[in-house]
Amino acid sequence: MSKSPLRRLTEQIALASMRPPISPQILVNRPAIKPVNLDGKRVLLTGASSGIGEAGAERFARHGATVIAVARRRDLLDAVAERITTAGGKAVSMPCDLSDMDAVDALVADVEKRVGGVDILVNNAGRSIRRPLAESLERWHDVERTMVLNYYAPLRLIRGLGPGMLARGDGHIINVATWGVLSEASPLFSVYNASKAALSAVSRNIETEWGRRGVHSTTLYYPLVATPMIEPTKAYDGMPALTSEEAAEWMVTAARTRPVRIAPRMALAAKALNTVGPRWVDALVQRRRRGDPPKPAPGDVVET
């Protein structure tokens, strides 16, 4: 069924709010005055077997970077690397279970041995939980695994690869978060947002502590992105969302310009409103959520 003109206009407005005001953010927040040439850069990208990570791997390769593609599924990862190399790019697939800290340490050692370290680390892999807080707290294993994949694993990679960047006096760490970290008031996403908020805090302080030593950080506060990660969640059906390709372009923009953050317009507006009038935000959210809380549904917990 075709969409009405009003529906199409509404979706276009929603999508516009999801896109970042790139120029102001780059001009104000970036330490790289001249865009970074990605040709020859070694880029380690987690969650590279599908969605944003897959699209990001292909884009980095088109800019001449050597992509170290990391994910759990070897078959999918090898397929991504093969497409890149067939197109004339450079890619190495390195399967890793990022929930296993020993495996993460082994990955770092293997990367150092095979490619001599990385210039850009993109912490993209993650786990999403969409569930009321009370139910999340009753499923503690989900809480712990979310923190492991969204916070501990990225931190472990930074721990392993950061010293090499500091020794070389150059490096960039790109951390994927969510716009809900800035807006704060995001019902059903308490655990997920908390894990990303922890990563966001570390990401910001990398810039303050390591920036003068040549190692920079960027946090990407993504809105909803149409990826395999959200497909099982029926609540997202029909909702406006960025494409994986659009989201991947944020990664490349971040790598070339090194801003402190890239965030959608709606996140910046929500953060401002939450700062000056948190009770207004509470009232708006509560008004939208009148009625019984949603029942748990398949797809409420998804990993990429």
Short mmCIF file of C-alpha atoms in Angstrom, two decimals:
data_model
loop_
_atom_site.label_atom_id
_atom_site.label_comp_id
_atom_site.label_asym_id
_atom_site.label_seq_id
_atom_site.Cartn_x
_atom_site.Cartn_y
_atom_site.Cartn_z
CA MET A 1 0.00 0.00 0.00
CA SER A 2 1.39 3.38 -1.01
CA LYS A 3 2.00 6.00 1.64
CA SER A 4 0.00 9.21 1.76
CA PRO A 5 1.80 12.51 1.03
CA LEU A 6 1.37 13.50 4.70
CA ARG A 7 2.94 10.22 5.86
CA ARG A 8 5.87 10.66 3.49
CA LEU A 9 6.38 14.25 4.66
CA THR A 10 6.27 13.16 8.31
CA GLU A 11 8.86 10.47 7.66
CA GLN A 12 11.14 12.90 5.85
CA ILE A 13 10.97 15.32 8.79
CA ALA A 14 11.73 12.47 11.19
CA LEU A 15 14.71 11.36 9.11
CA ALA A 16 16.00 14.93 8.93
CA SER A 17 15.98 15.07 12.73
CA MET A 18 18.02 11.86 12.82
CA ARG A 19 20.81 13.30 10.72
CA PRO A 20 23.52 15.35 12.38
CA PRO A 21 24.27 19.00 11.73
CA ILE A 22 27.64 17.78 10.47
CA SER A 23 29.33 21.07 9.61
CA PRO A 24 28.88 22.83 12.98
CA GLN A 25 29.98 19.74 14.89
CA ILE A 26 33.07 19.23 12.79
CA LEU A 27 34.08 22.90 12.82
CA VAL A 28 33.70 23.25 16.58
CA ASN A 29 34.71 19.80 17.83
CA ARG A 30 37.36 18.47 15.49
CA PRO A 31 41.08 18.47 16.27
CA ALA A 32 42.02 17.60 12.67
CA ILE A 33 42.09 20.87 10.73
CA LYS A 34 43.07 19.06 7.55
CA PRO A 35 41.01 15.94 6.72
CA VAL A 36 42.90 12.73 7.50
CA ASN A 37 43.93 10.66 4.49
CA LEU A 38 42.68 7.12 5.17
CA ASP A 39 44.82 5.53 2.46
CA GLY A 40 47.03 2.92 4.12
CA LYS A 41 45.43 3.32 7.55
CA ARG A 42 44.84 0.12 9.52
CA VAL A 43 41.23 0.12 10.72
CA LEU A 44 39.98 -2.48 13.20
CA LEU A 45 36.19 -2.59 13.02
CA THR A 46 34.12 -4.80 15.33
CA GLY A 47 30.69 -6.05 14.35
CA ALA A 48 31.88 -6.05 10.75
CA SER A 49 29.88 -9.04 9.53
CA SER A 50 26.57 -7.22 9.00
CA GLY A 51 24.68 -3.95 9.22
CA ILE A 52 26.60 -0.76 9.96
CA GLY A 53 29.86 -2.64 10.47
CA GLU A 54 29.66 -4.38 7.11
CA ALA A 55 28.87 -1.13 5.30
CA GLY A 56 31.60 0.65 7.25
CA ALA A 57 34.20 -1.98 6.35
CA GLU A 58 33.44 -1.58 2.66
CA ARG A 59 33.57 2.23 2.87
CA PHE A 60 36.88 2.31 4.71
CA ALA A 61 38.33 -0.07 2.13
CA ARG A 62 37.18 2.18 -0.70
CA HIS A 63 39.17 4.99 0.94
CA GLY A 64 42.29 2.82 0.76
CA ALA A 65 42.35 1.61 4.37
CA THR A 66 43.34 -1.90 5.38
CA VAL A 67 40.31 -3.24 7.23
CA ILE A 68 40.69 -5.69 10.11
CA ALA A 69 37.16 -7.06 10.23
CA VAL A 70 36.10 -8.55 13.57
CA ALA A 71 32.90 -10.43 14.49
CA ARG A 72 31.77 -13.80 15.84
CA ARG A 73 30.64 -15.46 12.61
CA ARG A 74 33.62 -16.55 10.51
CA ASP A 75 31.50 -17.36 7.45
CA LEU A 76 29.88 -13.93 7.29
CA LEU A 77 33.14 -12.19 8.13
CA ASP A 78 35.04 -14.04 5.41
CA ALA A 79 32.35 -13.10 2.90
CA VAL A 80 32.75 -9.40 3.75
CA ALA A 81 36.54 -9.61 3.46
CA GLU A 82 36.27 -11.46 0.15
CA ARG A 83 33.97 -8.81 -1.33
CA ILE A 84 36.41 -6.11 -0.30
CA THR A 85 39.46 -7.86 -1.75
CA THR A 86 37.60 -8.80 -4.94
CA ALA A 87 36.82 -5.11 -5.41
CA GLY A 88 40.51 -4.30 -5.07
CA GLY A 89 40.54 -3.34 -1.40
CA LYS A 90 42.47 -4.74 1.55
CA ALA A 91 40.80 -6.67 4.35
CA VAL A 92 41.68 -9.27 6.95
CA SER A 93 38.99 -11.24 8.78
CA MET A 94 39.67 -12.05 12.43
CA PRO A 95 36.78 -13.86 14.14
CA CYS A 96 36.51 -13.21 17.87
CA ASP A 97 33.97 -13.70 20.64
CA LEU A 98 34.12 -10.26 22.23
CA SER A 99 32.32 -11.48 25.34
CA ASP A 100 35.46 -13.49 26.20
CA MET A 101 38.14 -11.14 27.54
CA ASP A 102 40.88 -13.74 27.00
CA ALA A 103 39.79 -13.98 23.36
CA VAL A 104 39.93 -10.19 23.08
CA ASP A 105 43.48 -10.18 24.44
CA ALA A 106 44.42 -12.91 21.96
CA LEU A 107 42.88 -10.83 19.16
CA VAL A 108 45.02 -7.84 20.12
CA ALA A 109 48.16 -9.99 20.12
CA ASP A 110 47.23 -11.45 16.72
CA VAL A 111 46.60 -7.98 15.28
CA GLU A 112 49.97 -6.75 16.53
CA LYS A 113 51.67 -9.78 15.00
CA ARG A 114 49.92 -9.73 11.63
CA VAL A 115 49.57 -6.02 10.85
CA GLY A 116 51.70 -4.29 13.50
CA GLY A 117 48.86 -2.58 15.36
CA VAL A 118 46.02 -0.32 14.25
CA ASP A 119 45.65 3.35 13.44
CA ILE A 120 41.88 3.51 13.91
CA LEU A 121 39.77 1.39 16.27
CA VAL A 122 36.02 1.37 15.69
CA ASN A 123 34.07 -0.19 18.58
CA ASN A 124 30.86 -0.96 16.73
CA ALA A 125 29.76 -4.42 17.94
CA GLY A 126 27.11 -4.42 20.62
CA ARG A 127 24.04 -5.85 22.26
CA SER A 128 20.65 -4.16 22.48
CA ILE A 129 18.02 -4.70 25.15
CA ARG A 130 14.55 -3.22 24.74
CA ARG A 131 12.72 -4.13 27.92
CA PRO A 132 11.13 -2.47 31.00
CA LEU A 133 13.67 -1.86 33.76
CA ALA A 134 12.00 -4.15 36.31
CA GLU A 135 12.11 -7.07 33.86
CA SER A 136 15.70 -6.36 32.89
CA LEU A 137 16.79 -6.46 36.52
CA GLU A 138 15.13 -9.86 36.91
CA ARG A 139 17.27 -11.21 34.05
CA TRP A 140 20.66 -10.37 35.46
CA HIS A 141 22.57 -12.46 32.94
CA ASP A 142 21.28 -10.16 30.19
CA VAL A 143 22.41 -7.10 32.15
CA GLU A 144 25.91 -8.53 32.62
CA ARG A 145 26.28 -9.63 29.00
CA THR A 146 25.15 -6.22 27.78
CA MET A 147 27.80 -4.52 29.89
CA VAL A 148 30.43 -6.99 28.71
CA LEU A 149 29.76 -6.47 25.01
CA ASN A 150 28.94 -2.75 25.06
CA TYR A 151 31.50 -1.57 27.62
CA TYR A 152 34.07 -4.10 28.83
CA ALA A 153 34.98 -5.44 25.37
CA PRO A 154 35.57 -1.97 23.85
CA LEU A 155 37.54 -0.96 26.94
CA ARG A 156 39.64 -4.12 26.67
CA LEU A 157 40.43 -3.33 23.04
CA ILE A 158 41.36 0.23 23.99
CA ARG A 159 43.55 -1.20 26.76
CA GLY A 160 45.31 -3.47 24.28
CA LEU A 161 45.64 -1.17 21.27
CA GLY A 162 45.86 2.26 22.92
CA PRO A 163 49.49 1.93 24.08
CA GLY A 164 50.66 1.33 20.51
CA MET A 165 48.82 4.43 19.32
CA LEU A 166 50.36 6.50 22.12
CA ALA A 167 53.83 5.17 21.33
CA ARG A 168 53.41 6.18 17.68
CA GLY A 169 51.92 9.54 18.64
CA ASP A 170 48.90 9.02 16.40
CA GLY A 171 45.63 7.13 16.62
CA HIS A 172 41.87 7.44 16.63
CA ILE A 173 39.26 5.54 18.63
CA ILE A 174 35.67 5.70 17.39
CA ASN A 175 33.03 4.44 19.81
CA VAL A 176 29.46 3.70 18.78
CA ALA A 177 26.84 4.82 21.31
CA THR A 178 23.18 5.74 21.00
CA TRP A 179 21.29 9.01 20.91
CA GLY A 180 19.51 7.92 24.10
CA VAL A 181 22.71 8.61 26.05
CA LEU A 182 22.23 12.32 25.32
CA SER A 183 18.47 12.41 25.74
CA GLU A 184 18.66 10.23 28.92
CA ALA A 185 14.89 9.72 29.21
CA SER A 186 14.47 6.57 27.09
CA PRO A 187 12.01 4.10 28.61
CA LEU A 188 12.70 0.40 27.88
CA PHE A 189 16.38 1.11 27.21
CA SER A 190 17.73 1.67 30.73
CA VAL A 191 20.30 -1.14 30.66
CA TYR A 192 21.32 -0.61 27.05
CA ASN A 193 21.71 3.15 27.47
CA ALA A 194 23.64 2.70 30.71
CA SER A 195 26.20 0.48 28.99
CA LYS A 196 26.59 2.98 26.16
CA ALA A 197 26.77 5.90 28.58
CA ALA A 198 29.73 4.22 30.28
CA LEU A 199 31.49 3.86 26.93
CA SER A 200 30.61 7.45 26.04
CA ALA A 201 32.21 8.73 29.26
CA VAL A 202 35.46 6.87 28.58
CA SER A 203 35.43 8.02 24.97
CA ARG A 204 35.16 11.67 25.98
CA ASN A 205 38.03 11.35 28.45
CA ILE A 206 40.30 9.70 25.91
CA GLU A 207 40.25 13.01 24.08
CA THR A 208 40.98 15.03 27.23
CA GLU A 209 43.80 12.75 28.41
CA TRP A 210 45.35 11.47 25.18
CA GLY A 211 44.44 14.15 22.63
CA ARG A 212 47.63 16.15 23.13
CA ARG A 213 49.61 12.96 22.64
CA GLY A 214 48.08 12.45 19.20
CA VAL A 215 45.39 9.91 20.08
CA HIS A 216 41.84 11.17 19.57
CA SER A 217 38.35 9.85 20.17
CA THR A 218 34.93 10.28 18.63
CA THR A 219 31.57 9.08 19.90
CA LEU A 220 28.80 8.36 17.39
CA TYR A 221 25.36 8.79 18.92
CA TYR A 222 23.29 6.88 16.40
CA PRO A 223 19.50 7.12 16.12
CA LEU A 224 17.51 4.14 14.89
CA VAL A 225 19.33 2.41 12.02
CA ALA A 226 17.71 -0.19 9.76
CA THR A 227 20.00 -3.20 10.33
CA PRO A 228 19.54 -6.94 10.93
CA MET A 229 19.92 -6.09 14.63
CA ILE A 230 16.47 -4.44 14.78
CA GLU A 231 14.60 -6.76 12.39
CA PRO A 232 13.29 -9.14 15.11
CA THR A 233 11.79 -6.22 17.07
CA LYS A 234 8.32 -5.70 15.64
CA ALA A 235 7.91 -2.37 17.43
CA TYR A 236 10.30 -0.86 14.89
CA ASP A 237 8.28 -1.92 11.85
CA GLY A 238 7.50 1.11 9.71
CA MET A 239 9.50 3.54 11.84
CA PRO A 240 11.81 6.01 10.06
CA ALA A 241 15.44 4.94 10.32
CA LEU A 242 18.82 5.64 8.79
CA THR A 243 20.20 3.08 6.38
CA SER A 244 23.34 1.13 7.25
CA GLU A 245 25.13 3.02 4.49
CA GLU A 246 24.18 6.41 5.96
CA ALA A 247 25.34 5.29 9.40
CA ALA A 248 28.60 3.95 7.96
CA GLU A 249 29.28 7.33 6.41
CA TRP A 250 29.33 8.79 9.93
CA MET A 251 32.25 6.46 10.68
CA VAL A 252 34.21 7.62 7.66
CA THR A 253 33.43 11.28 8.40
CA ALA A 254 34.60 10.76 11.98
CA ALA A 255 37.81 9.06 10.86
CA ARG A 256 38.65 11.83 8.40
CA THR A 257 37.81 14.82 10.62
CA ARG A 258 38.12 13.48 14.19
CA PRO A 259 35.31 15.42 15.89
CA VAL A 260 34.63 14.76 19.56
CA ARG A 261 31.11 13.61 18.72
CA ILE A 262 28.59 13.21 15.94
CA ALA A 263 24.97 13.25 17.06
CA PRO A 264 21.57 13.67 15.39
CA ARG A 265 19.67 16.92 15.66
CA MET A 266 16.96 15.29 17.77
CA ALA A 267 19.52 14.14 20.35
CA LEU A 268 21.01 17.60 20.72
CA ALA A 269 17.53 19.10 21.05
CA ALA A 270 16.51 16.47 23.61
CA LYS A 271 19.67 17.05 25.63
CA ALA A 272 19.02 20.79 25.71
CA LEU A 273 15.40 20.28 26.79
CA ASN A 274 16.44 17.76 29.44
CA THR A 275 18.97 20.26 30.79
CA VAL A 276 16.60 23.20 31.17
CA GLY A 277 13.37 21.33 31.90
CA PRO A 278 13.73 17.68 32.96
CA ARG A 279 10.18 17.63 34.32
CA TRP A 280 8.88 18.66 30.92
CA VAL A 281 10.70 15.70 29.43
CA ASP A 282 9.23 13.38 32.07
CA ALA A 283 5.73 14.64 31.30
CA LEU A 284 6.19 14.19 27.56
CA VAL A 285 7.55 10.66 27.94
CA GLN A 286 4.88 9.62 30.43
CA ARG A 287 2.16 11.00 28.20
CA ARG A 288 3.42 8.93 25.28
CA ARG A 289 3.63 5.82 27.44
CA ARG A 290 0.17 5.83 28.98
CA GLY A 291 -1.35 2.40 29.36
CA ASP A 292 0.03 -0.96 30.35
CA PRO A 293 3.74 -1.67 29.83
CA PRO A 294 4.49 -3.73 26.72
CA LYS A 295 4.78 -7.47 27.07
CA PRO A 296 8.19 -9.03 26.36
CA ALA A 297 8.54 -9.92 22.71
CA PRO A 298 11.02 -11.89 20.62
CA GLY A 299 13.82 -9.63 19.49
CA ASP A 300 13.97 -7.56 22.68
CA VAL A 301 17.58 -8.71 23.09
CA VAL A 302 19.75 -8.63 19.97
CA GLU A 303 23.50 -8.76 19.37
CA THR A 304 25.59 -7.70 16.41
#
